[in-house]
Amino acid sequence: MLLPVPALSETTVALCIFFILLVPFAGAGLSLINTGLGRSRSAAHSMVASLCILAVAAGVYFLCGFAWQGYIGRPAHVFTVAGSEWSWIADEPFFFRGLELDGSPASLAAWLEMLSVGLAALIPLGAGADRWRLGACCASTALLAGWTYPLFAHWVWGGGWLAQLGVNYGLGHGFMDGGGSAIQALGGLTALAMTWILGPRRGKYSLEGMPTGIPGHNAVFVLFGCLLALVGWLGLNSAGAILFTGAEPGRAVLIAVNTTLAAASASLMAAVITRTRWGKPDASLSANGWVAGLVASSAACAFIIPATAVVIGLIAGALVTLAVEWFELRLAVDDPGGAISVHAVGGIWGVLALGLFAHIPGRVLNTVSGPLRGSGSGDSGQWLAQLVGVATLLGFVLPLTYCLNSLLDRFYPQRVAVEGEQQGMDLFELGAGAYPEFLTNPEEFTRR
Amino acid sequence: MLLPVPALSETTVALCIFFILLVPFAGAGLSLINTGLGRSRSAAHSMVASLCILAVAAGVYFLCGFAWQGYIGRPAHVFTVAGSEWSWIADEPFFFRGLELDGSPASLAAWLEMLSVGLAALIPLGAGADRWRLGACCASTALLAGWTYPLFAHWVWGGGWLAQLGVNYGLGHGFMDGGGSAIQALGGLTALAMTWILGPRRGKYSLEGMPTGIPGHNAVFVLFGCLLALVGWLGLNSAGAILFTGAEPGRAVLIAVNTTLAAASASLMAAVITRTRWGKPDASLSANGWVAGLVASSAACAFIIPATAVVIGLIAGALVTLAVEWFELRLAVDDPGGAISVHAVGGIWGVLALGLFAHIPGRVLNTVSGPLRGSGSGDSGQWLAQLVGVATLLGFVLPLTYCLNSLLDRFYPQRVAVEGEQQGMDLFELGAGAYPEFLTNPEEFTRR
Amino acid sequence: MLLPVPALSETTVALCIFFILLVPFAGAGLSLINTGLGRSRSAAHSMVASLCILAVAAGVYFLCGFAWQGYIGRPAHVFTVAGSEWSWIADEPFFFRGLELDGSPASLAAWLEMLSVGLAALIPLGAGADRWRLGACCASTALLAGWTYPLFAHWVWGGGWLAQLGVNYGLGHGFMDGGGSAIQALGGLTALAMTWILGPRRGKYSLEGMPTGIPGHNAVFVLFGCLLALVGWLGLNSAGAILFTGAEPGRAVLIAVNTTLAAASASLMAAVITRTRWGKPDASLSANGWVAGLVASSAACAFIIPATAVVIGLIAGALVTLAVEWFELRLAVDDPGGAISVHAVGGIWGVLALGLFAHIPGRVLNTVSGPLRGSGSGDSGQWLAQLVGVATLLGFVLPLTYCLNSLLDRFYPQRVAVEGEQQGMDLFELGAGAYPEFLTNPEEFTRR
């Protein structure tokens, strides 16, 4: 049995409400980052798609997503293996009908998830920029918010089998993720699946397979989006730690310091690496580093000291610069927003980092008792639990999201028609450009 | 007698402070939406006007607005009709002098109103884009913040006669509006009055009266503004529900879920309708739908279940697309920002929706006792009270704001001189453009 | 002995957490303002520099800044003069090691400072726009965050000798600054030092020394940044007043109303003055006025009535318009962002305004007992304490920051090479422009 979720004090409820209200800034930030890293002739399309994705995700999660995700201690389908009960999917009524939206932990979790599923669904948009049809974005989001996300989130945050690895199998406290690095990884892996399904943009790769740089159209949007994302992640990490791991509200200060330091060190690391390698720091990779730091901080930020957060950030910043190059050059994956490197690689690193570095004495949910410790502090069980989570992401979630989106693609083609790409998504799909009065040179990069 | 306002717990005060601090994002969002929907050569003017409007509104509300609006249970002028006492205007000293700004309900209400009067005053700016002089904007804002808004807000939120319809006349709980749909409608009706006074932009209508599409100059600003507006409205709806209808703080979760779902469903509805009718979803109408959903959710969001919020949003999204076309084609009203359709139509729909759908057992202010119910739950009195409120908006507020602004126009012309419109508001009124280094084709749309 | 810092109630801790979480919006706002007031060909550089500055500031403050700033009642180095003990620098371990990040007042202060040191470090960036090398920005930020800021902040907010002027020397309550006007002044004076070290941009002054107007490239960013800055300052002023002067949490309403009114009146004053003098209101000076009002409000906003906040704002708005002209014409100081006028002049005015107008009965920290009163209320000691603080800023902080940055300049030139200025910072330092698809006329202003 998992520990029951304790009742939250009135002040803790107020803090949670407030943290969750900051989460939309993460969505606003990611939208601007995606849009700024895309082409000017797809900018309106990217923003409309962001709005629609957030809307569809909220609606579908309300319809059936929460019913399958649930929350710790609430009804779920369990199966018994070797004498242990494992929970694999929640059993709630649709449309939030079983839920009093009154500030209870479950209601706060449902609301937080309604926003954070939209966040996860925004991630693939960065990878599918300039070629993903609006209708298909919405349909793919419905699959994510209605099935992939709730299922995996139940396992992690709803008292499902990953969370039960501790009580049932003795692996530390079971799979742990305070603020959602694993959720980001889910979004990033969906982005990877989408790049396979959509294929690269026309003109991205030469006949010999050499990639061309297609710069984002507005660096100010990208970097300003990073600052908004920071605020959103401060909310996300704090609310998640309280609702899903039982952190005390005062630990929000630790979480905030850690989150900030991880983002800061990751962006500086990306700037230093790009400067060292190519002579000049790269603006968009520094921005990607910043977000990768945020993503990597999420899982562990409530369970580490600030110096560790700096280390996690530095490694995240290094990983993202290498991953971006690796995906583009080696795997011929065209990911304009760097979504895979930032969210999948950064998220998986964050999940593993918890297993390595976590070291907080004190109660956590998901287990019977005892302090949370990573392998660096002598508990290799926790590290194993994190590895099982990563294996689930790579071995189950990635194939699942690939299959679902391929199936969708068969019935409703996800990639825009050729003339759409030539014309630009804005004109082709929306009938109007984002900046009708400004003179641009849109052909410059497609001609190559 | 209205129920006295109960003392708020320390935590509730903290939550209210926090909700109100989010309200400026609604102002920032509306400013970007207005600016993005206008021309590039008026962009600096639109933003400067937004700043000045917020500044003048705050200043004038501080000077005399609150003195006339007041708050439930505080001094007011009453007149007696048929044995009942009706309050028509508050009787407070100027300059907040009677008010301890210490976290009391009245001080929180005063501060919330100081921000939300600016929000209402931003609405006409969207309708007057590209032709409304800066000085006249400020003067018109002073009239709104100093007289029209406080008067009507006293009736609704200050314990005035609309709120007393329940206790005095048996109409449900009297006119109810949690988050301010009626206030938005007031702003929207002022926008309507301004379009009549200012007339359409040059080149908007051909000699035969056919309208020309003049697209907004920056779709990214518009859609990003929608995401900021969401955060602002979450604050607005929660703070309003607590301070003006006595909602418990935990209900903020319900309010947030409802507000989000209303915006989401309204924007999707607008996208679907425009796609169905014209083959392509319209970016600016989807954005307008999103905001209309927010506006329509305000009145009732504390008193409905989430499924009802979806219905309110869907209808709001449909209404706004029809209204935009109707005003532009049938009534020859040139409203670049869609302010009338979004805020007047959306706001009136929100007020009526409360009368139809409200169904929350539990205490509300404004009345002696008993649950709040809309006509759909068997209380046609509440529905009548909402109708009286709408009649007041259309039959009293609209003529009042039209007369005040016409009078102002006589002494201080509100519309810019002809050369101002030819040159662009930025150069003519500010002496500098918003984007001096970018090449634009500003004549393209005025030549037509 | 200074009064001990009282334990904060659970609700007050929650409010502080929430106020501090709003502070990043001040950073986001200042970044956009700086970028918008610069050239389009430096826009990406300006945003990347903002991100790096925030990152370096947070990191260095975490490394050693807090160790030297400390907090009231914690270990510090003291020297004894004439029988009184004066604290001149804190004595904490590096890396926050002595600090439980658990919501205690000291941990909240450390976190607030980690963000607000970044804010102070952003200020010189506005003055060094279009010519300050990215690496030098980072190095200069490290000096500010690692030495100048912590030293001065210890004196003001860490129980240092400026704060002790009251208990030790009878000067009112010692030097007082609720929200950090003095900190802004520190940033503004560093900006002044940087303009001296960097020199004016090429083409700014003719051979005869006449300045040329080089307009900012995006007025929408500038004015939108002002709205974000408002939210950030509301957080900054409230958190500072609670943590550094012991204000009760309910006074946040007073602080918010005062902050808003100061910004509003300052921007209107700047608009009126520029309109009166040059026939047209100036957009960027109105924006600068708004921010100057925020900066000037910080010190005193918890200790004055709203009408006084209006007066402080009006004077701040007037000062900033005069100072901008004075620095540009008389002192040949090229400050594209107006950083010196807004933050140094506005900040010093804010510090003095507290000495003139403060009048709040009630407990404040930093002293033994008795109400806080400015010279306008009969306590000329408080006024003297504020004058000592200003003298310290001008006589110690300005020379210190000038020397440190000059020394840095000798070993690591801060100004970009000539070809960098000709090419634009984006291309020269980052290898890519901010807006690669938009056509611009970048030569127009440099040819002159």
mmCIF file with all atom_site columns, N, CA, C and O in Angstrom, chain C residues 3-27:
data_model
loop_
_atom_site.group_PDB
_atom_site.id
_atom_site.type_symbol
_atom_site.label_atom_id
_atom_site.label_alt_id
_atom_site.label_comp_id
_atom_site.label_asym_id
_atom_site.label_entity_id
_atom_site.label_seq_id
_atom_site.pdbx_PDB_ins_code
_atom_site.Cartn_x
_atom_site.Cartn_y
_atom_site.Cartn_z
_atom_site.occupancy
_atom_site.B_iso_or_equiv
_atom_site.pdbx_formal_charge
_atom_site.auth_seq_id
_atom_site.auth_comp_id
_atom_site.auth_asym_id
_atom_site.auth_atom_id
_atom_site.pdbx_PDB_model_num
ATOM 1   N N  . LEU C 1 3  ? 16.505 45.338 16.142  1.00 0.00 ? 3  LEU C N  1
ATOM 2   C CA . LEU C 1 3  ? 15.430 44.436 16.554  1.00 0.00 ? 3  LEU C CA 1
ATOM 3   C C  . LEU C 1 3  ? 15.613 43.081 15.869  1.00 0.00 ? 3  LEU C C  1
ATOM 4   O O  . LEU C 1 3  ? 15.982 43.024 14.707  1.00 0.00 ? 3  LEU C O  1
ATOM 5   N N  . PRO C 1 4  ? 15.362 41.996 16.564  1.00 0.00 ? 4  PRO C N  1
ATOM 6   C CA . PRO C 1 4  ? 15.433 40.697 15.890  1.00 0.00 ? 4  PRO C CA 1
ATOM 7   C C  . PRO C 1 4  ? 14.326 40.574 14.854  1.00 0.00 ? 4  PRO C C  1
ATOM 8   O O  . PRO C 1 4  ? 13.265 41.177 15.002  1.00 0.00 ? 4  PRO C O  1
ATOM 9   N N  . VAL C 1 5  ? 14.596 39.818 13.815  1.00 0.00 ? 5  VAL C N  1
ATOM 10  C CA . VAL C 1 5  ? 13.569 39.577 12.802  1.00 0.00 ? 5  VAL C CA 1
ATOM 11  C C  . VAL C 1 5  ? 12.541 38.628 13.390  1.00 0.00 ? 5  VAL C C  1
ATOM 12  O O  . VAL C 1 5  ? 12.891 37.560 13.868  1.00 0.00 ? 5  VAL C O  1
ATOM 13  N N  . PRO C 1 6  ? 11.268 39.022 13.392  1.00 0.00 ? 6  PRO C N  1
ATOM 14  C CA . PRO C 1 6  ? 10.276 38.133 13.986  1.00 0.00 ? 6  PRO C CA 1
ATOM 15  C C  . PRO C 1 6  ? 10.033 36.932 13.080  1.00 0.00 ? 6  PRO C C  1
ATOM 16  O O  . PRO C 1 6  ? 10.232 36.998 11.873  1.00 0.00 ? 6  PRO C O  1
ATOM 17  N N  . ALA C 1 7  ? 9.623  35.819 13.678  1.00 0.00 ? 7  ALA C N  1
ATOM 18  C CA . ALA C 1 7  ? 9.222  34.664 12.880  1.00 0.00 ? 7  ALA C CA 1
ATOM 19  C C  . ALA C 1 7  ? 8.017  35.059 12.043  1.00 0.00 ? 7  ALA C C  1
ATOM 20  O O  . ALA C 1 7  ? 7.169  35.844 12.483  1.00 0.00 ? 7  ALA C O  1
ATOM 21  N N  . LEU C 1 8  ? 7.940  34.563 10.831  1.00 0.00 ? 8  LEU C N  1
ATOM 22  C CA . LEU C 1 8  ? 6.820  34.877 9.949   1.00 0.00 ? 8  LEU C CA 1
ATOM 23  C C  . LEU C 1 8  ? 5.755  33.806 10.099  1.00 0.00 ? 8  LEU C C  1
ATOM 24  O O  . LEU C 1 8  ? 6.069  32.625 10.231  1.00 0.00 ? 8  LEU C O  1
ATOM 25  N N  . SER C 1 9  ? 4.493  34.230 10.065  1.00 0.00 ? 9  SER C N  1
ATOM 26  C CA . SER C 1 9  ? 3.420  33.243 10.113  1.00 0.00 ? 9  SER C CA 1
ATOM 27  C C  . SER C 1 9  ? 3.436  32.430 8.828   1.00 0.00 ? 9  SER C C  1
ATOM 28  O O  . SER C 1 9  ? 4.004  32.840 7.814   1.00 0.00 ? 9  SER C O  1
ATOM 29  N N  . GLU C 1 10 ? 2.793  31.261 8.864   1.00 0.00 ? 10 GLU C N  1
ATOM 30  C CA . GLU C 1 10 ? 2.753  30.386 7.688   1.00 0.00 ? 10 GLU C CA 1
ATOM 31  C C  . GLU C 1 10 ? 2.178  31.133 6.484   1.00 0.00 ? 10 GLU C C  1
ATOM 32  O O  . GLU C 1 10 ? 2.669  31.003 5.365   1.00 0.00 ? 10 GLU C O  1
ATOM 33  N N  . THR C 1 11 ? 1.145  31.935 6.716   1.00 0.00 ? 11 THR C N  1
ATOM 34  C CA . THR C 1 11 ? 0.536  32.673 5.616   1.00 0.00 ? 11 THR C CA 1
ATOM 35  C C  . THR C 1 11 ? 1.477  33.721 5.067   1.00 0.00 ? 11 THR C C  1
ATOM 36  O O  . THR C 1 11 ? 1.545  33.951 3.858   1.00 0.00 ? 11 THR C O  1
ATOM 37  N N  . THR C 1 12 ? 2.231  34.374 5.967   1.00 0.00 ? 12 THR C N  1
ATOM 38  C CA . THR C 1 12 ? 3.158  35.394 5.501   1.00 0.00 ? 12 THR C CA 1
ATOM 39  C C  . THR C 1 12 ? 4.258  34.770 4.657   1.00 0.00 ? 12 THR C C  1
ATOM 40  O O  . THR C 1 12 ? 4.683  35.337 3.645   1.00 0.00 ? 12 THR C O  1
ATOM 41  N N  . VAL C 1 13 ? 4.709  33.589 5.076   1.00 0.00 ? 13 VAL C N  1
ATOM 42  C CA . VAL C 1 13 ? 5.709  32.879 4.264   1.00 0.00 ? 13 VAL C CA 1
ATOM 43  C C  . VAL C 1 13 ? 5.146  32.586 2.876   1.00 0.00 ? 13 VAL C C  1
ATOM 44  O O  . VAL C 1 13 ? 5.808  32.819 1.855   1.00 0.00 ? 13 VAL C O  1
ATOM 45  N N  . ALA C 1 14 ? 3.890  32.112 2.835   1.00 0.00 ? 14 ALA C N  1
ATOM 46  C CA . ALA C 1 14 ? 3.268  31.813 1.538   1.00 0.00 ? 14 ALA C CA 1
ATOM 47  C C  . ALA C 1 14 ? 3.206  33.069 0.683   1.00 0.00 ? 14 ALA C C  1
ATOM 48  O O  . ALA C 1 14 ? 3.519  33.047 -0.514  1.00 0.00 ? 14 ALA C O  1
ATOM 49  N N  . LEU C 1 15 ? 2.817  34.184 1.289   1.00 0.00 ? 15 LEU C N  1
ATOM 50  C CA . LEU C 1 15 ? 2.743  35.439 0.525   1.00 0.00 ? 15 LEU C CA 1
ATOM 51  C C  . LEU C 1 15 ? 4.114  35.835 0.003   1.00 0.00 ? 15 LEU C C  1
ATOM 52  O O  . LEU C 1 15 ? 4.245  36.294 -1.139  1.00 0.00 ? 15 LEU C O  1
ATOM 53  N N  . CYS C 1 16 ? 5.141  35.687 0.843   1.00 0.00 ? 16 CYS C N  1
ATOM 54  C CA . CYS C 1 16 ? 6.488  36.057 0.399   1.00 0.00 ? 16 CYS C CA 1
ATOM 55  C C  . CYS C 1 16 ? 6.929  35.186 -0.773  1.00 0.00 ? 16 CYS C C  1
ATOM 56  O O  . CYS C 1 16 ? 7.481  35.689 -1.757  1.00 0.00 ? 16 CYS C O  1
ATOM 57  N N  . ILE C 1 17 ? 6.685  33.884 -0.663  1.00 0.00 ? 17 ILE C N  1
ATOM 58  C CA . ILE C 1 17 ? 7.030  32.991 -1.770  1.00 0.00 ? 17 ILE C CA 1
ATOM 59  C C  . ILE C 1 17 ? 6.385  33.476 -3.050  1.00 0.00 ? 17 ILE C C  1
ATOM 60  O O  . ILE C 1 17 ? 7.006  33.574 -4.117  1.00 0.00 ? 17 ILE C O  1
ATOM 61  N N  . PHE C 1 18 ? 5.140  33.839 -2.923  1.00 0.00 ? 18 PHE C N  1
ATOM 62  C CA . PHE C 1 18 ? 4.384  34.264 -4.075  1.00 0.00 ? 18 PHE C CA 1
ATOM 63  C C  . PHE C 1 18 ? 4.893  35.605 -4.624  1.00 0.00 ? 18 PHE C C  1
ATOM 64  O O  . PHE C 1 18 ? 5.093  35.791 -5.833  1.00 0.00 ? 18 PHE C O  1
ATOM 65  N N  . PHE C 1 19 ? 5.195  36.541 -3.746  1.00 0.00 ? 19 PHE C N  1
ATOM 66  C CA . PHE C 1 19 ? 5.715  37.829 -4.215  1.00 0.00 ? 19 PHE C CA 1
ATOM 67  C C  . PHE C 1 19 ? 7.045  37.631 -4.945  1.00 0.00 ? 19 PHE C C  1
ATOM 68  O O  . PHE C 1 19 ? 7.298  38.234 -5.983  1.00 0.00 ? 19 PHE C O  1
ATOM 69  N N  . ILE C 1 20 ? 7.893  36.769 -4.383  1.00 0.00 ? 20 ILE C N  1
ATOM 70  C CA . ILE C 1 20 ? 9.214  36.593 -4.986  1.00 0.00 ? 20 ILE C CA 1
ATOM 71  C C  . ILE C 1 20 ? 9.093  35.914 -6.345  1.00 0.00 ? 20 ILE C C  1
ATOM 72  O O  . ILE C 1 20 ? 9.839  36.220 -7.277  1.00 0.00 ? 20 ILE C O  1
ATOM 73  N N  . LEU C 1 21 ? 8.102  35.010 -6.473  1.00 0.00 ? 21 LEU C N  1
ATOM 74  C CA . LEU C 1 21 ? 7.923  34.344 -7.766  1.00 0.00 ? 21 LEU C CA 1
ATOM 75  C C  . LEU C 1 21 ? 7.509  35.317 -8.861  1.00 0.00 ? 21 LEU C C  1
ATOM 76  O O  . LEU C 1 21 ? 7.587  34.989 -10.049 1.00 0.00 ? 21 LEU C O  1
ATOM 77  N N  . LEU C 1 22 ? 7.025  36.505 -8.489  1.00 0.00 ? 22 LEU C N  1
ATOM 78  C CA . LEU C 1 22 ? 6.665  37.494 -9.514  1.00 0.00 ? 22 LEU C CA 1
ATOM 79  C C  . LEU C 1 22 ? 7.863  38.314 -9.971  1.00 0.00 ? 22 LEU C C  1
ATOM 80  O O  . LEU C 1 22 ? 7.801  39.008 -10.990 1.00 0.00 ? 22 LEU C O  1
ATOM 81  N N  . VAL C 1 23 ? 8.951  38.270 -9.192  1.00 0.00 ? 23 VAL C N  1
ATOM 82  C CA . VAL C 1 23 ? 10.102 39.123 -9.501  1.00 0.00 ? 23 VAL C CA 1
ATOM 83  C C  . VAL C 1 23 ? 10.703 38.838 -10.888 1.00 0.00 ? 23 VAL C C  1
ATOM 84  O O  . VAL C 1 23 ? 11.125 39.780 -11.569 1.00 0.00 ? 23 VAL C O  1
ATOM 85  N N  . PRO C 1 24 ? 10.740 37.558 -11.354 1.00 0.00 ? 24 PRO C N  1
ATOM 86  C CA . PRO C 1 24 ? 11.291 37.358 -12.700 1.00 0.00 ? 24 PRO C CA 1
ATOM 87  C C  . PRO C 1 24 ? 10.611 38.190 -13.781 1.00 0.00 ? 24 PRO C C  1
ATOM 88  O O  . PRO C 1 24 ? 11.216 38.471 -14.810 1.00 0.00 ? 24 PRO C O  1
ATOM 89  N N  . PHE C 1 25 ? 9.359  38.586 -13.555 1.00 0.00 ? 25 PHE C N  1
ATOM 90  C CA . PHE C 1 25 ? 8.706  39.421 -14.557 1.00 0.00 ? 25 PHE C CA 1
ATOM 91  C C  . PHE C 1 25 ? 9.366  40.791 -14.664 1.00 0.00 ? 25 PHE C C  1
ATOM 92  O O  . PHE C 1 25 ? 9.346  41.422 -15.717 1.00 0.00 ? 25 PHE C O  1
ATOM 93  N N  . ALA C 1 26 ? 9.937  41.268 -13.566 1.00 0.00 ? 26 ALA C N  1
ATOM 94  C CA . ALA C 1 26 ? 10.689 42.522 -13.653 1.00 0.00 ? 26 ALA C CA 1
ATOM 95  C C  . ALA C 1 26 ? 11.897 42.330 -14.558 1.00 0.00 ? 26 ALA C C  1
ATOM 96  O O  . ALA C 1 26 ? 12.206 43.189 -15.393 1.00 0.00 ? 26 ALA C O  1
ATOM 97  N N  . GLY C 1 27 ? 12.571 41.183 -14.420 1.00 0.00 ? 27 GLY C N  1
ATOM 98  C CA . GLY C 1 27 ? 13.704 40.900 -15.288 1.00 0.00 ? 27 GLY C CA 1
ATOM 99  C C  . GLY C 1 27 ? 13.283 40.759 -16.740 1.00 0.00 ? 27 GLY C C  1
ATOM 100 O O  . GLY C 1 27 ? 13.935 41.295 -17.648 1.00 0.00 ? 27 GLY C O  1
#
